[in-house]
Tab-separated table of N, CA and C in Angstrom:
chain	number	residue	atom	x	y	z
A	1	UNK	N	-5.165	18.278	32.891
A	1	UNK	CA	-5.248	19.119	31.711
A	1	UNK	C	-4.375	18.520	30.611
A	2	UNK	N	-4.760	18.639	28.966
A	2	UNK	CA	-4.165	18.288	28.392
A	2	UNK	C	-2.854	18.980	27.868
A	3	UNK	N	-1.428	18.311	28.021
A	3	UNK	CA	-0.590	19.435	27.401
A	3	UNK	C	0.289	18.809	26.329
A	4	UNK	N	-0.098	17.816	26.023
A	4	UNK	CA	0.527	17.515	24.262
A	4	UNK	C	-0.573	17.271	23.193
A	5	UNK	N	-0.957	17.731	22.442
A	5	UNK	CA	-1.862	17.640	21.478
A	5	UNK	C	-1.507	17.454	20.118
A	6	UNK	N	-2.327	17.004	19.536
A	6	UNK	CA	-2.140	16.261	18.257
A	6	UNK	C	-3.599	16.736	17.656
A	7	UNK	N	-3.135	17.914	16.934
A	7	UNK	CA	-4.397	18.098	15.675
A	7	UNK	C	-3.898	17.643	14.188
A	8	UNK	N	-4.981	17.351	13.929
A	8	UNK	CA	-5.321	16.640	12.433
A	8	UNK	C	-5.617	17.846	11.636
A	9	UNK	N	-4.378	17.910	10.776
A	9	UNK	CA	-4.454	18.860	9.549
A	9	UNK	C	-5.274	18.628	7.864
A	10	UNK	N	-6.477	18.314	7.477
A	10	UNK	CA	-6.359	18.242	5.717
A	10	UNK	C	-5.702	19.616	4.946
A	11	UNK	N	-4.700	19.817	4.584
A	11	UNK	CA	-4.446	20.773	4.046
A	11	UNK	C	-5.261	21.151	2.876
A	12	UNK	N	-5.788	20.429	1.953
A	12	UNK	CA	-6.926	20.457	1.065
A	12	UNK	C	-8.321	20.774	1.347
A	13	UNK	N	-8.302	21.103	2.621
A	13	UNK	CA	-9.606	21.182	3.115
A	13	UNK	C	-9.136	22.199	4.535
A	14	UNK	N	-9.986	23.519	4.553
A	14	UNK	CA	-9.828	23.908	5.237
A	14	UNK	C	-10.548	24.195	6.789
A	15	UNK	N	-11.734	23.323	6.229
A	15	UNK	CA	-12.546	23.094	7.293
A	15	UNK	C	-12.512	22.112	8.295
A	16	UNK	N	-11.151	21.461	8.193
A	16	UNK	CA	-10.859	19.986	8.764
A	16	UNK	C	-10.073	21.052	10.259
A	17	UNK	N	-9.448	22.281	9.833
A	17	UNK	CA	-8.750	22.967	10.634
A	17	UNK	C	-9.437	24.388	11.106
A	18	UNK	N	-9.853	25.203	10.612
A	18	UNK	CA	-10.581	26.339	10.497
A	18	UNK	C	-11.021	26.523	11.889
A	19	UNK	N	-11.929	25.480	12.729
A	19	UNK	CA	-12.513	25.942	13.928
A	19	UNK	C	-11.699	25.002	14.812
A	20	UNK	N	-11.103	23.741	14.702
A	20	UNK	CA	-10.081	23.013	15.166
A	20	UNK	C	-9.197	23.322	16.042
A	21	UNK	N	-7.978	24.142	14.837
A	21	UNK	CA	-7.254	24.597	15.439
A	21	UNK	C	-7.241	25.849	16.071
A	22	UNK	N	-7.698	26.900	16.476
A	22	UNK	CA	-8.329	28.006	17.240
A	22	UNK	C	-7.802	27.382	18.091
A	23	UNK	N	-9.151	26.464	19.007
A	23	UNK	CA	-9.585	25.865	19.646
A	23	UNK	C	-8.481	24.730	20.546
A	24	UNK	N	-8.047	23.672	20.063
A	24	UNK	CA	-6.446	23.365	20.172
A	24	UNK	C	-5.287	24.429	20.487
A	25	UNK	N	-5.400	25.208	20.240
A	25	UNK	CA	-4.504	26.450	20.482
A	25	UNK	C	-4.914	27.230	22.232
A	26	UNK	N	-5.988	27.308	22.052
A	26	UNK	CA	-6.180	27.818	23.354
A	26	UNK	C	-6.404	26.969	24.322
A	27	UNK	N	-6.193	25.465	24.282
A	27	UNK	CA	-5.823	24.353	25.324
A	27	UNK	C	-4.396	24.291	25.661
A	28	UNK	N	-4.171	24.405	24.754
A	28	UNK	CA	-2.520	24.418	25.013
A	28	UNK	C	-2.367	25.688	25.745
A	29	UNK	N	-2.420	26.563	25.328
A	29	UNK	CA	-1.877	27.698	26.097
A	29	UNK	C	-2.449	27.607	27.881
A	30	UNK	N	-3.745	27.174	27.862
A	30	UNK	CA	-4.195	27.198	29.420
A	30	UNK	C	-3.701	26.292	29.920
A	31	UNK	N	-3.635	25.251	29.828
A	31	UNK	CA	-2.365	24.125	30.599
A	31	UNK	C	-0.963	24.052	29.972
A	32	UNK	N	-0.457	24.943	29.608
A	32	UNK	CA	0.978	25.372	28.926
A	32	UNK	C	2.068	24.419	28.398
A	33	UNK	N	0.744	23.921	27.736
A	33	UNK	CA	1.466	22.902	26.660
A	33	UNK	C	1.389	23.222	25.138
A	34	UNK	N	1.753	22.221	24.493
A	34	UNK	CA	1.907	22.657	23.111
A	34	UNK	C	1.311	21.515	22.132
A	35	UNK	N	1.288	22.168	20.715
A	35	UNK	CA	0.726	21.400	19.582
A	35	UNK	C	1.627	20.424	19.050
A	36	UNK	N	0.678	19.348	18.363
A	36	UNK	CA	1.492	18.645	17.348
A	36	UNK	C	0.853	18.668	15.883
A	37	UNK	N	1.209	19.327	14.716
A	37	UNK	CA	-0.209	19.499	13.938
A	37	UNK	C	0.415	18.296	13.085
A	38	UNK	N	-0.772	17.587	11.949
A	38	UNK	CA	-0.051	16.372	11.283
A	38	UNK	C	-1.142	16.525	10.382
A	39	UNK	N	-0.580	15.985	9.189
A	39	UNK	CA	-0.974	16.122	8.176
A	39	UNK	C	-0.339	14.698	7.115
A	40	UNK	N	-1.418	14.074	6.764
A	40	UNK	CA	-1.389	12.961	6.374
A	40	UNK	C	-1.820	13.322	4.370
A	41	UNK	N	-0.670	12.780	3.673
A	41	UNK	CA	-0.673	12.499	2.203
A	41	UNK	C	-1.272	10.620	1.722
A	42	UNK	N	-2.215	10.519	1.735
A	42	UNK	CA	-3.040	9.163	1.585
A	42	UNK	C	-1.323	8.720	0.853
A	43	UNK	N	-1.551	7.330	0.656
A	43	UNK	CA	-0.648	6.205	-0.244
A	43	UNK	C	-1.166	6.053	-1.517
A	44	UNK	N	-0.828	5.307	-2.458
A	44	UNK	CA	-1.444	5.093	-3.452
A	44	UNK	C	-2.516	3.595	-3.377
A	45	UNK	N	-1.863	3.103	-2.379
A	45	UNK	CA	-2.732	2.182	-1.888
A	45	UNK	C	-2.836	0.440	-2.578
A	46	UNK	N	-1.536	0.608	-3.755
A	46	UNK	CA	-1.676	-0.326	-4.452
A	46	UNK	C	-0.251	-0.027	-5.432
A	47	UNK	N	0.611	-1.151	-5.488
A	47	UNK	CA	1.566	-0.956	-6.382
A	47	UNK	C	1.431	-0.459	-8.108
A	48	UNK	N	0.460	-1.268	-8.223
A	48	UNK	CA	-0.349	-1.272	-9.866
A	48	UNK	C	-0.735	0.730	-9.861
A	49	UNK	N	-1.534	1.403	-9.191
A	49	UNK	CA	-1.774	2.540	-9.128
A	49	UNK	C	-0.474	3.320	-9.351
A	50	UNK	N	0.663	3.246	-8.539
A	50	UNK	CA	2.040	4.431	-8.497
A	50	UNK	C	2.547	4.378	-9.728
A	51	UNK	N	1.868	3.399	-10.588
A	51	UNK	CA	2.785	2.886	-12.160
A	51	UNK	C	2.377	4.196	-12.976
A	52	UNK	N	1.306	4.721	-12.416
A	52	UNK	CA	0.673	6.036	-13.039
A	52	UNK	C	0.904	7.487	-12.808
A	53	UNK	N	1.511	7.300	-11.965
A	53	UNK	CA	1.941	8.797	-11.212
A	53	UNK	C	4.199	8.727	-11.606
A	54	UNK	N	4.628	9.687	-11.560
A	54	UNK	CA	5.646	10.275	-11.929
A	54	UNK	C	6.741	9.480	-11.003
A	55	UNK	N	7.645	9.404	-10.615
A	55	UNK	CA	8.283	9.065	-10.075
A	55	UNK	C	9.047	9.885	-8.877
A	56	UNK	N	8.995	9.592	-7.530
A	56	UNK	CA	9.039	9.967	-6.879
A	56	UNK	C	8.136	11.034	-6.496
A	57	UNK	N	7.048	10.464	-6.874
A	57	UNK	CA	5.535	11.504	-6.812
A	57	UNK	C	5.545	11.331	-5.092
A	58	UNK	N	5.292	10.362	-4.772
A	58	UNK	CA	5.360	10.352	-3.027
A	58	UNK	C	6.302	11.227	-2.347
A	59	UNK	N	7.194	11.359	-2.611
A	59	UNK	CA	8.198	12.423	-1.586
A	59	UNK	C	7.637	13.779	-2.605
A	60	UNK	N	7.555	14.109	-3.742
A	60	UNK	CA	7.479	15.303	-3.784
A	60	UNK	C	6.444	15.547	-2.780
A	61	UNK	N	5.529	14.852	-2.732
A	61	UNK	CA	3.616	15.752	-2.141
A	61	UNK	C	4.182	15.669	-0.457
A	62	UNK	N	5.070	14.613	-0.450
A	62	UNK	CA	5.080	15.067	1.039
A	62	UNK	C	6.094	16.114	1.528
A	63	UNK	N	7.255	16.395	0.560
A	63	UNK	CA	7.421	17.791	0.311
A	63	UNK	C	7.096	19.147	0.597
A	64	UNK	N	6.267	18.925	-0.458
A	64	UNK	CA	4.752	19.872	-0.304
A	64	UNK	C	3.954	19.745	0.322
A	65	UNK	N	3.430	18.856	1.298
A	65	UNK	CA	2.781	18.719	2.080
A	65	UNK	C	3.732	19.654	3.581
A	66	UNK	N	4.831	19.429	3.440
A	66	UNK	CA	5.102	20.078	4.481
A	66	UNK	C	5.312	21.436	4.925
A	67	UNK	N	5.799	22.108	3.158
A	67	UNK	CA	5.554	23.635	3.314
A	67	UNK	C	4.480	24.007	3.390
A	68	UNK	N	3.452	23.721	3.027
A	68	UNK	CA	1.804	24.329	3.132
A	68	UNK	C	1.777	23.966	4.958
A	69	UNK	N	1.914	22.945	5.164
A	69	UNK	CA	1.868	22.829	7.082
A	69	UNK	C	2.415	24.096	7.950
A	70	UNK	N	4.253	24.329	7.254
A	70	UNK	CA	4.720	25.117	7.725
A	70	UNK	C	3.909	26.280	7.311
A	71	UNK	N	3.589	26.514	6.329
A	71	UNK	CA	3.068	28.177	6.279
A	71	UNK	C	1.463	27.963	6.991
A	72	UNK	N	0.958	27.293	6.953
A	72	UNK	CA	-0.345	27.537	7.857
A	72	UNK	C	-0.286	27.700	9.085
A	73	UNK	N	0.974	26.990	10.055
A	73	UNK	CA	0.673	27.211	11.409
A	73	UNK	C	1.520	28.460	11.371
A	74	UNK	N	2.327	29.009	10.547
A	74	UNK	CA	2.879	30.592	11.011
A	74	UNK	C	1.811	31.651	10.647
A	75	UNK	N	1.049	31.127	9.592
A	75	UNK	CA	-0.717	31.944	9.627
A	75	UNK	C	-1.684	32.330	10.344
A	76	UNK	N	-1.425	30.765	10.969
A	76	UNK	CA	-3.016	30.136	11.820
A	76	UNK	C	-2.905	30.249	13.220
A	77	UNK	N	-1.577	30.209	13.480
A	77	UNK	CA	-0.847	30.086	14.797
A	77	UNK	C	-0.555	31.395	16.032
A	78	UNK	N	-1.115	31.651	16.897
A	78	UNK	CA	-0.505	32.795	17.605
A	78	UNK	C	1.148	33.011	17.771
A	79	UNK	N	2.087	33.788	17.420
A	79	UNK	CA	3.320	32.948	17.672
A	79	UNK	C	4.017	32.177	19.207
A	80	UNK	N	3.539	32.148	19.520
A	80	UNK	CA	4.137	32.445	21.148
A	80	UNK	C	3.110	30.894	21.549
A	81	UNK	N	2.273	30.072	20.496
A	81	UNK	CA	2.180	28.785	20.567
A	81	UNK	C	3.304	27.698	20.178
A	82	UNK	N	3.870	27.026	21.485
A	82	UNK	CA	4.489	26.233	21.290
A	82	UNK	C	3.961	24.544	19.934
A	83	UNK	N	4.530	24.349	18.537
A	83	UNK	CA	4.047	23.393	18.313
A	83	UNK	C	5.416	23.037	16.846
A	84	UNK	N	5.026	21.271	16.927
A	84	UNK	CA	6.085	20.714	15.961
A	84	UNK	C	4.941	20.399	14.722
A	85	UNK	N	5.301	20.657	13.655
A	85	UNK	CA	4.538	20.124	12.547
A	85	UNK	C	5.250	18.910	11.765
A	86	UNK	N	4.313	17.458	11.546
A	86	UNK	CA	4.605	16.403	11.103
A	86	UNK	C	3.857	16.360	9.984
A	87	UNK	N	4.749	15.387	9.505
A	87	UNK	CA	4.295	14.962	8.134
A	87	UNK	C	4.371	13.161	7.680
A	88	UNK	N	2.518	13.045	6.958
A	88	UNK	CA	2.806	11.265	7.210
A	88	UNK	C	2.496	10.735	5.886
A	89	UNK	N	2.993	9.874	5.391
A	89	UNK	CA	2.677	8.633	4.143
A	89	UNK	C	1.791	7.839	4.792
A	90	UNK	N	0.572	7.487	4.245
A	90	UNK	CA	-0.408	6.314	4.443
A	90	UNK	C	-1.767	6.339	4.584
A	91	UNK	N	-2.117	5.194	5.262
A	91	UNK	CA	-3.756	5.086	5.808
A	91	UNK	C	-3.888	6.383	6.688
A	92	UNK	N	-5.083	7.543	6.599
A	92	UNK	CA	-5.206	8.564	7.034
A	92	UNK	C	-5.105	7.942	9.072
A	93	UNK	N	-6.399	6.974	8.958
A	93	UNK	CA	-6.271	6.934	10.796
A	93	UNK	C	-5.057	6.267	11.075
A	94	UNK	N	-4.502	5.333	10.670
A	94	UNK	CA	-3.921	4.879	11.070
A	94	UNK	C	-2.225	5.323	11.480
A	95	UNK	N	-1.963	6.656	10.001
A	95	UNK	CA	-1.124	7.273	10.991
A	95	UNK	C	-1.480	8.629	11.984
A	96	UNK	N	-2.606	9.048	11.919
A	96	UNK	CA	-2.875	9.641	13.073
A	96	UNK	C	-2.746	8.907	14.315
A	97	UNK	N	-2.803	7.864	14.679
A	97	UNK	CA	-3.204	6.436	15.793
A	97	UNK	C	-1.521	6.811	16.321
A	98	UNK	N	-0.957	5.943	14.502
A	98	UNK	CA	0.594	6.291	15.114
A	98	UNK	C	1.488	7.567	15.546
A	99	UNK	N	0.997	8.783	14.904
A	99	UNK	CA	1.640	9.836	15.150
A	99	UNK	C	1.175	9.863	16.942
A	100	UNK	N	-0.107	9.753	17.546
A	100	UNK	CA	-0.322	9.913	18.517
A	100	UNK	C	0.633	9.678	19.874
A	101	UNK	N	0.744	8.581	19.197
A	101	UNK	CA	1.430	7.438	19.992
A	101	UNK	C	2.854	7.729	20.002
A	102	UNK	N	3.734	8.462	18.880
A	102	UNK	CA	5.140	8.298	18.788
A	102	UNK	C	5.549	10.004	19.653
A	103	UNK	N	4.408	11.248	19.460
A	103	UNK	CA	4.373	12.419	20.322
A	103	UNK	C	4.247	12.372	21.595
A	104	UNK	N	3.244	11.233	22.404
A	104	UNK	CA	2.579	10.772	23.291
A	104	UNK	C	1.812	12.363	23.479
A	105	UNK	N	0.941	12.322	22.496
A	105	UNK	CA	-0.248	12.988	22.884
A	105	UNK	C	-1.062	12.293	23.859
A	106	UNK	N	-1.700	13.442	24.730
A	106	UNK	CA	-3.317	12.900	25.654
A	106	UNK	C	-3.884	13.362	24.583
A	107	UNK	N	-4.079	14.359	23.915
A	107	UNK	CA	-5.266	14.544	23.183
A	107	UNK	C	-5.235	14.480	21.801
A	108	UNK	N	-6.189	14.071	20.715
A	108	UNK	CA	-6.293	14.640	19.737
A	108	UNK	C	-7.366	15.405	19.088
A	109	UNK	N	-7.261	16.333	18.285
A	109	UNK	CA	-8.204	17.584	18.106
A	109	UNK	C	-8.407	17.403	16.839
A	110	UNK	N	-9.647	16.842	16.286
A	110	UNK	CA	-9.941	16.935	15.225
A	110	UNK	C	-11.465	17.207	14.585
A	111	UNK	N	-11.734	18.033	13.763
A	111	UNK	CA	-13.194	17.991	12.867
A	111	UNK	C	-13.531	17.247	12.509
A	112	UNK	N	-14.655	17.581	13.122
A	112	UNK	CA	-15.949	16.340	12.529
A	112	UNK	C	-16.430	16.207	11.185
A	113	UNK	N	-15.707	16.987	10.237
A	113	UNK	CA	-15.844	17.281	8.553
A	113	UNK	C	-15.099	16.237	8.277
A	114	UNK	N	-15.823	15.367	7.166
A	114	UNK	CA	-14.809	14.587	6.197
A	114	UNK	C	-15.155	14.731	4.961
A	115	UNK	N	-14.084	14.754	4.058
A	115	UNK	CA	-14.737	15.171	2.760
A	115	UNK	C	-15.305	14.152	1.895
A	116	UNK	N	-15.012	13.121	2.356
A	116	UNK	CA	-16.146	12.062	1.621
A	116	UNK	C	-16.990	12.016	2.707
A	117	UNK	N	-18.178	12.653	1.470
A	117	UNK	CA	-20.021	12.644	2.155
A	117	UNK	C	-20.392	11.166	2.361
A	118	UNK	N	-19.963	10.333	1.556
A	118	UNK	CA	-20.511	9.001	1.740
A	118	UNK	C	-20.368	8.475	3.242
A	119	UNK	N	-19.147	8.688	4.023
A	119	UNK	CA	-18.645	8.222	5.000
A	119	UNK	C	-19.100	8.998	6.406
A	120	UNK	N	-19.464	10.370	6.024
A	120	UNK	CA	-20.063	11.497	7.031
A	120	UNK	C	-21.531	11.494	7.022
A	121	UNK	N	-21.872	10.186	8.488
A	121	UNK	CA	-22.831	10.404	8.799
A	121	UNK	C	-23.039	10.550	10.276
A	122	UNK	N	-22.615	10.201	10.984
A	122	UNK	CA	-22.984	11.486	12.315
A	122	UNK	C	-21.476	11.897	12.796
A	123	UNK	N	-20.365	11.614	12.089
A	123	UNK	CA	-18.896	11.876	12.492
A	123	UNK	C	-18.084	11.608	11.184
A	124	UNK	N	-17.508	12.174	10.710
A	124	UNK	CA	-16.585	12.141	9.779
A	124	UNK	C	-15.949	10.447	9.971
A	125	UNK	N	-16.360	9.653	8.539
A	125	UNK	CA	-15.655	8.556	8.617
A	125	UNK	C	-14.295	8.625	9.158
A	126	UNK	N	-13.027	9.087	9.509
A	126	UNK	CA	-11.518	9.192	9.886
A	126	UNK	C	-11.756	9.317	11.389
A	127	UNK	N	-12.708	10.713	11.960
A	127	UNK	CA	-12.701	11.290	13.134
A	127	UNK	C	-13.580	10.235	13.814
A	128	UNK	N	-14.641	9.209	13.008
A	128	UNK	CA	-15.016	8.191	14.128
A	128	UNK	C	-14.204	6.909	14.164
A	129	UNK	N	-13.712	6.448	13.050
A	129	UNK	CA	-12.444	5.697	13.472
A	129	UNK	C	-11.177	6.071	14.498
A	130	UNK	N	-11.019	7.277	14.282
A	130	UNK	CA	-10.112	7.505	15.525
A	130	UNK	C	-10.649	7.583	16.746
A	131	UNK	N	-11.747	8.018	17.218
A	131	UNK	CA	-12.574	8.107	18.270
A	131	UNK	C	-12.294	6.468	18.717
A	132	UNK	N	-12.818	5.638	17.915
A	132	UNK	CA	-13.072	4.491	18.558
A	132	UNK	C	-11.784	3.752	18.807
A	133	UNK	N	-10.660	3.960	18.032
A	133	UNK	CA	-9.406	3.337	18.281
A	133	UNK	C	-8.768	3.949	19.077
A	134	UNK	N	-8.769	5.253	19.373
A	134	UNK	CA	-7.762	5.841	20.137
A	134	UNK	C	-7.319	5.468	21.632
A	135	UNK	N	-6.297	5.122	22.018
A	135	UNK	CA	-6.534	4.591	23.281
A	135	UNK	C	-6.438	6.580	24.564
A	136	UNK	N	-6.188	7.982	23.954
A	136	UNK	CA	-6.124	9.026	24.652
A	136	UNK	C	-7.334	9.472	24.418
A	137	UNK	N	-7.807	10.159	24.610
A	137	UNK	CA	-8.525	11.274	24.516
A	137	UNK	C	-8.680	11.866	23.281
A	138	UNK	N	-10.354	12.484	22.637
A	138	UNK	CA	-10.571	12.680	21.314
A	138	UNK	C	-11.631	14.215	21.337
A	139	UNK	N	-11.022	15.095	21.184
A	139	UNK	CA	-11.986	16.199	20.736
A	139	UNK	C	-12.131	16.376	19.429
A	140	UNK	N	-13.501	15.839	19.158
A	140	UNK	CA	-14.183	16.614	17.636
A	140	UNK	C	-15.101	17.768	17.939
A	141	UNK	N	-14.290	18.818	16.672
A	141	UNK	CA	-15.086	19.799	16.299
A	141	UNK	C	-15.747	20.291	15.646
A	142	UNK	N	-16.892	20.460	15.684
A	142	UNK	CA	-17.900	20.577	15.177
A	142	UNK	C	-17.716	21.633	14.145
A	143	UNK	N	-18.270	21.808	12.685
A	143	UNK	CA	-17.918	22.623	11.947
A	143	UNK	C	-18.646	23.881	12.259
């Protein structure tokens, strides 16, 4: 049974979590383990790009990225679910890959929603890159 988990949060999107985490929640509780929820703030991806944004724009959003985390899993969360909420700078899979790896999740729990349509064609461009890289275990959920 799985008892460290690693769900994938878009805080901008609530459908990335909506049927997700439920679902993640009640794995944990039946093999009496707990969550890891994570939530990834993209990079700018290019030095030339951050010349445009404010300074210290990166720590504010991840900032803010972390109170919206914290208030969703005291929302979303039964209390009496054990879980740590992270927060990441970068390539979306790639720190999911790493967050996996540094929690030692078996599982990760993520929707099959991505919000770029271009990339969602039978799996959310992110959720089939992680599928295929992951070396644990991958539940996608279906919206």
């Amino acid at each position: 049974m799985f008892r460290n988990i690693l769900v994938t949060i878009d805080l901008n999107d609530p459908v990335s979590w909506e049927k997700a985490l439920p679902q993640a929640a009640e794995l944990a509780k039946a093999s009496g383990g707990g969550l890891h929820l994570l939530a990834v703030v993209p990079d700018m991806g290019m030095p030339l790009v951050e010349g445009f944004f404010p300074a210290h724009y990166e720590e504010h959003a991840l900032t803010m990225a972390k109170a919206k985390l914290d208030e969703l899993a005291r929302e979303a969360l039964p209390a009496d679910t054990p879980h740590e909420q992270h927060v990441a700078l970068g390539q979306i899979t790639a720190r999911i890959l790493e967050t996996a790896a540094a929690t030692g999740a078996d599982l990760i729990v993520m929707a099959s929603h991505d919000p770029d349509l271009a990339q969602n064609f039978l799996i959310g461009g992110h959720a089939g890159k992680v599928v295929r890289r992951s070396p644990v275990s991958v539940l996608v959920v279906r919206e």
